[in-house]
């Protein structure tokens, strides 16, 4: 996404004619709190990829505090935590996904794929209405 923004203005025609991006934004709310949503799933994926909340936050252009608060909120919403963290030390600590965290990512992404497939005709019809 950043690479698109860094391109010269003469590529604006090409960008304008690109296919519209379709994204699902399913959220699960519990007691007025978003227990699970696309941001938390992306953060879980980034923790899995980078091995720490701080590195995951940097990769998503998010403050460490915001990422930590989101992970804490997610873990408090679940029966079992999605991540476990090792405290800093000589190796610097880190975070990993638990089996629950891995299952959340898998299920959430599967739902997105199945929803897109089930609604393909309607999505096509809607995107045809979008100016390119």
Coordinates of N, CA and C in Angstrom, one line a residue:
X1 N 0.8 -1.2 0.0 CA 0.0 0.0 0.0 C 0.9 1.2 0.0
X2 N 1.9 1.3 0.8 CA 2.8 2.4 0.8 C 3.5 2.6 -0.6
X3 N 3.8 1.5 -1.3 CA 4.5 1.6 -2.5 C 3.6 2.3 -3.6
X4 N 2.3 2.1 -3.5 CA 1.3 2.8 -4.4 C 1.4 4.3 -4.1
X5 N 1.5 4.7 -2.9 CA 1.5 6.1 -2.5 C 2.8 6.8 -3.0
X6 N 3.8 6.1 -3.0 CA 5.1 6.6 -3.4 C 5.3 6.8 -4.9
X7 N 4.4 6.3 -5.7 CA 4.6 6.4 -7.1 C 4.3 7.8 -7.6
X8 N 4.8 8.2 -8.7 CA 4.6 9.5 -9.3 C 3.1 9.7 -9.7
X9 N 2.7 10.9 -9.8 CA 1.3 11.3 -10.1 C 0.8 10.7 -11.4
X10 N 1.7 10.5 -12.4 CA 1.3 10.0 -13.7 C 0.7 8.5 -13.6
X11 N 0.9 7.9 -12.5 CA 0.3 6.6 -12.2 C -1.1 6.7 -11.7
X12 N -1.6 7.9 -11.5 CA -3.0 8.1 -10.9 C -4.0 7.5 -11.8
X13 N -3.9 7.6 -13.1 CA -4.8 7.0 -14.0 C -4.9 5.5 -13.8
X14 N -3.8 4.9 -13.7 CA -3.7 3.4 -13.5 C -4.4 3.0 -12.2
X15 N -4.1 3.8 -11.1 CA -4.7 3.5 -9.9 C -6.2 3.7 -9.9
X16 N -6.7 4.7 -10.6 CA -8.1 5.0 -10.7 C -8.9 3.9 -11.4
X17 N -8.2 3.2 -12.3 CA -8.8 2.1 -13.1 C -8.7 0.7 -12.4
X18 N -8.0 0.7 -11.3 CA -7.7 -0.6 -10.6 C -9.1 -1.1 -10.1
X19 N -9.1 -2.4 -9.9 CA -10.3 -3.1 -9.4 C -10.6 -2.6 -7.9
X20 N -11.8 -2.3 -7.6 CA -12.1 -2.0 -6.2 C -11.7 -3.1 -5.3
X21 N -11.3 -2.7 -4.1 CA -10.9 -3.7 -3.1 C -12.1 -4.0 -2.2
X22 N -12.4 -5.2 -2.0 CA -13.6 -5.7 -1.2 C -13.0 -6.3 0.1
X23 N -13.5 -5.7 1.2 CA -13.0 -6.3 2.5 C -14.2 -6.5 3.5
X24 N -14.2 -7.6 4.2 CA -15.2 -7.9 5.2 C -14.7 -7.4 6.5
X25 N -15.5 -6.9 7.3 CA -15.1 -6.3 8.6 C -16.0 -6.9 9.7
X26 N -16.0 -8.2 9.9 CA -16.8 -8.8 10.9 C -16.2 -8.5 12.3
X27 N -17.1 -8.3 13.2 CA -16.7 -8.0 14.6 C -17.6 -8.8 15.5
X28 N -17.0 -9.3 16.6 CA -17.7 -10.0 17.6 C -17.6 -9.1 18.9
X29 N -18.8 -8.6 19.3 CA -18.8 -7.7 20.5 C -19.3 -8.5 21.7
X30 N -18.7 -8.1 22.8 CA -19.1 -8.7 24.1 C -19.2 -7.6 25.1
X31 N -20.3 -7.4 25.7 CA -20.5 -6.4 26.8 C -20.0 -5.0 26.3
X32 N -20.3 -4.6 25.1 CA -19.9 -3.3 24.6 C -18.5 -3.2 24.1
X33 N -17.7 -4.2 24.2 CA -16.3 -4.2 23.8 C -16.2 -5.1 22.5
X34 N -15.4 -4.6 21.6 CA -15.1 -5.5 20.4 C -14.1 -6.5 20.8
X35 N -14.6 -7.7 21.1 CA -13.8 -8.8 21.5 C -12.9 -9.3 20.4
X36 N -13.4 -9.3 19.2 CA -12.6 -9.8 18.1 C -13.1 -9.0 16.8
X37 N -12.1 -8.6 16.0 CA -12.4 -7.9 14.8 C -11.2 -7.9 13.9
X38 N -11.2 -7.3 12.7 CA -10.2 -7.3 11.7 C -8.8 -6.8 12.2
X39 N -8.9 -5.8 13.1 CA -7.6 -5.2 13.6 C -6.9 -6.1 14.5
X40 N -7.7 -6.8 15.4 CA -7.1 -7.7 16.3 C -6.5 -9.0 15.6
X41 N -7.2 -9.4 14.6 CA -6.8 -10.6 13.8 C -5.5 -10.2 13.1
X42 N -5.4 -9.0 12.5 CA -4.2 -8.5 11.8 C -3.0 -8.4 12.8
X43 N -3.3 -8.0 14.0 CA -2.3 -7.9 15.0 C -1.8 -9.3 15.4
X44 N -2.7 -10.2 15.6 CA -2.3 -11.6 15.9 C -1.4 -12.1 14.8
X45 N -1.7 -11.9 13.5 CA -0.9 -12.3 12.4 C 0.5 -11.7 12.5
X46 N 0.5 -10.4 12.8 CA 1.8 -9.7 12.9 C 2.6 -10.2 14.1
X47 N 2.0 -10.6 15.2 CA 2.7 -11.1 16.3 C 3.3 -12.5 15.9
X48 N 2.5 -13.3 15.2 CA 3.0 -14.6 14.7 C 4.2 -14.4 13.8
X49 N 4.1 -13.4 12.9 CA 5.2 -13.2 11.9 C 6.5 -12.6 12.6
X50 N 6.3 -11.7 13.5 CA 7.4 -10.9 14.1 C 7.9 -11.4 15.4
X51 N 7.1 -12.2 16.1 CA 7.5 -12.7 17.4 C 7.5 -11.8 18.6
X52 N 6.9 -10.7 18.5 CA 6.8 -9.8 19.6 C 5.7 -8.8 19.3
X53 N 5.1 -8.3 20.4 CA 4.0 -7.2 20.2 C 4.6 -5.9 19.7
X54 N 5.8 -5.6 20.2 CA 6.4 -4.3 19.8 C 6.8 -4.4 18.3
X55 N 7.4 -5.5 17.8 CA 7.7 -5.6 16.4 C 6.4 -5.7 15.5
X56 N 5.4 -6.3 16.1 CA 4.1 -6.4 15.4 C 3.5 -5.0 15.2
X57 N 3.6 -4.2 16.3 CA 3.0 -2.9 16.3 C 3.8 -2.0 15.3
X58 N 5.1 -2.1 15.3 CA 5.9 -1.3 14.3 C 5.5 -1.7 12.9
X59 N 5.3 -3.0 12.6 CA 4.9 -3.4 11.3 C 3.5 -2.9 10.8
X60 N 2.7 -2.6 11.8 CA 1.3 -2.1 11.5 C 1.2 -0.6 11.7
X61 N 2.4 0.1 11.9 CA 2.4 1.5 12.2 C 1.5 1.9 13.3
X62 N 1.6 1.1 14.4 CA 0.8 1.3 15.6 C 1.7 1.5 16.8
X63 N 1.3 2.2 17.8 CA 2.1 2.3 19.0 C 2.1 1.0 19.7
X64 N 3.2 0.8 20.5 CA 3.3 -0.4 21.3 C 2.2 -0.4 22.3
X65 N 1.9 0.8 22.9 CA 0.8 0.8 23.9 C -0.5 0.4 23.3
X66 N -0.8 0.9 22.1 CA -2.1 0.5 21.5 C -2.2 -1.0 21.2
X67 N -1.1 -1.5 20.7 CA -1.0 -3.0 20.4 C -1.2 -3.8 21.7
X68 N -0.5 -3.3 22.7 CA -0.6 -4.1 24.0 C -2.0 -4.0 24.5
X69 N -2.6 -2.8 24.5 CA -4.0 -2.7 24.9 C -5.0 -3.6 24.2
X70 N -4.8 -3.7 22.8 CA -5.6 -4.5 22.0 C -5.4 -6.0 22.4
X71 N -4.2 -6.4 22.5 CA -3.9 -7.8 22.9 C -4.5 -8.1 24.3
X72 N -4.3 -7.2 25.2 CA -4.9 -7.4 26.6 C -6.4 -7.5 26.5
X73 N -7.0 -6.6 25.7 CA -8.5 -6.7 25.6 C -8.9 -8.0 25.0
X74 N -8.2 -8.4 23.9 CA -8.5 -9.7 23.3 C -8.4 -10.8 24.3
X75 N -7.3 -10.9 24.9 CA -7.0 -12.0 25.9 C -8.0 -12.0 27.0
X76 N -8.4 -10.9 27.5 CA -9.4 -10.8 28.6 C -10.8 -11.2 28.1
X77 N -11.1 -11.1 26.8 CA -12.3 -11.5 26.2 C -12.5 -13.0 25.9
X78 N -11.4 -13.7 26.0 CA -11.4 -15.1 25.6 C -11.4 -16.0 26.9
X79 N -11.8 -17.2 26.7 CA -11.7 -18.2 27.7 C -10.3 -18.6 28.0
X80 N -9.5 -18.7 27.0 CA -8.0 -18.9 27.0 C -7.3 -17.9 26.2
X81 N -6.1 -17.4 26.6 CA -5.4 -16.3 25.9 C -5.0 -16.7 24.5
X82 N -5.0 -15.7 23.6 CA -4.6 -15.9 22.2 C -3.0 -15.8 22.1
X83 N -2.4 -15.1 23.0 CA -1.0 -14.9 23.0 C -0.4 -15.2 24.4
X84 N 0.9 -15.5 24.4 CA 1.6 -15.6 25.6 C 2.9 -14.8 25.4
X85 N 3.3 -14.1 26.4 CA 4.5 -13.3 26.3 C 5.6 -13.7 27.3
X86 N 6.8 -13.7 26.9 CA 7.9 -13.9 27.8 C 8.5 -12.5 28.1
X87 N 8.8 -12.3 29.4 CA 9.3 -11.0 29.8 C 10.7 -10.9 29.2
X88 N 11.1 -9.6 29.1 CA 12.4 -9.3 28.6 C 13.5 -9.9 29.4
X89 N 14.7 -9.9 28.9 CA 15.8 -10.5 29.6 C 17.0 -10.4 28.6
X90 N 17.9 -11.4 28.7 CA 19.0 -11.4 27.8 C 18.6 -11.5 26.4
X91 N 17.6 -12.4 26.1 CA 17.1 -12.6 24.8 C 16.0 -11.6 24.4
X92 N 15.6 -10.7 25.3 CA 14.6 -9.7 24.9 C 13.2 -10.1 25.0
X93 N 12.8 -11.3 25.4 CA 11.4 -11.7 25.5 C 10.8 -11.9 24.2
X94 N 9.5 -11.8 24.1 CA 8.8 -12.0 22.9 C 7.4 -12.5 23.2
X95 N 6.6 -12.7 22.1 CA 5.2 -13.2 22.2 C 5.0 -14.2 21.1
X96 N 4.2 -15.1 21.4 CA 3.8 -16.2 20.4 C 2.3 -16.4 20.5
X97 N 1.7 -16.9 19.5 CA 0.3 -17.2 19.5 C 0.1 -18.6 20.2
X98 N -0.9 -18.7 20.9 CA -1.3 -20.0 21.5 C -2.1 -20.7 20.5
X99 N -2.4 -22.0 20.7 CA -3.3 -22.7 19.8 C -4.6 -21.9 19.6
X100 N -5.1 -21.3 20.7 CA -6.4 -20.5 20.5 C -6.1 -19.3 19.6
X101 N -5.0 -18.6 19.7 CA -4.7 -17.5 18.8 C -4.6 -18.0 17.3
X102 N -4.0 -19.1 17.1 CA -3.9 -19.7 15.8 C -5.2 -20.1 15.2
X103 N -6.1 -20.6 16.1 CA -7.5 -21.0 15.7 C -8.3 -19.8 15.3
X104 N -8.1 -18.7 16.1 CA -8.9 -17.4 15.8 C -8.5 -16.9 14.4
X105 N -7.2 -16.9 14.1 CA -6.8 -16.4 12.8 C -7.3 -17.3 11.7
X106 N -7.2 -18.6 11.9 CA -7.7 -19.5 10.8 C -9.2 -19.4 10.6
X107 N -9.9 -19.4 11.7 CA -11.4 -19.3 11.6 C -11.8 -18.0 11.0
X108 N -11.2 -16.9 11.4 CA -11.6 -15.6 10.9 C -11.3 -15.5 9.4
X109 N -10.1 -15.9 9.0 CA -9.8 -15.8 7.5 C -10.6 -16.8 6.7
X110 N -11.0 -18.0 7.3 CA -11.9 -18.9 6.6 C -13.3 -18.3 6.4
X111 N -13.8 -17.6 7.4 CA -15.1 -16.9 7.3 C -15.0 -15.9 6.2
X112 N -13.9 -15.1 6.1 CA -13.8 -14.1 5.1 C -13.9 -14.7 3.7
X113 N -13.1 -15.8 3.5 CA -13.1 -16.5 2.2 C -14.5 -17.1 1.9
X114 N -15.1 -17.7 2.8 CA -16.4 -18.3 2.6 C -17.5 -17.2 2.3
X115 N -17.4 -16.1 3.0 CA -18.4 -15.1 2.8 C -18.2 -14.5 1.4
X116 N -16.9 -14.3 1.0 CA -16.7 -13.7 -0.4 C -17.2 -14.7 -1.4
X117 N -17.0 -16.0 -1.2 CA -17.4 -17.0 -2.2 C -18.9 -17.0 -2.3
X118 N -19.6 -17.0 -1.1 CA -21.0 -17.1 -1.1 C -21.7 -15.9 -1.6
X119 N -21.0 -14.7 -1.6 CA -21.6 -13.5 -2.0 C -21.0 -13.0 -3.3
X120 N -20.3 -13.8 -4.0 CA -19.5 -13.4 -5.2 C -20.4 -12.6 -6.2
X121 N -21.6 -13.1 -6.5 CA -22.5 -12.5 -7.5 C -22.9 -11.0 -7.0
X122 N -23.2 -10.9 -5.8 CA -23.6 -9.6 -5.2 C -22.4 -8.7 -5.2
X123 N -21.2 -9.2 -4.8 CA -20.0 -8.4 -4.8 C -19.7 -7.9 -6.2
X124 N -19.8 -8.7 -7.2 CA -19.6 -8.3 -8.6 C -20.5 -7.2 -9.0
X125 N -21.8 -7.4 -8.7 CA -22.8 -6.4 -9.0 C -22.5 -5.1 -8.3
X126 N -22.2 -5.1 -7.1 CA -21.9 -3.9 -6.3 C -20.6 -3.2 -6.9
X127 N -19.6 -3.9 -7.2 CA -18.3 -3.3 -7.7 C -18.5 -2.8 -9.1
X128 N -19.4 -3.3 -9.8 CA -19.7 -2.7 -11.1 C -20.3 -1.3 -11.0
X129 N -20.9 -1.0 -9.9 CA -21.5 0.3 -9.6 C -20.5 1.4 -9.2
X130 N -19.3 0.9 -8.9 CA -18.2 1.8 -8.4 C -17.5 2.4 -9.6
X131 N -17.3 3.7 -9.6 CA -16.6 4.4 -10.6 C -15.1 4.0 -10.6
X132 N -14.6 3.8 -11.8 CA -13.1 3.4 -11.9 C -12.4 4.5 -12.7

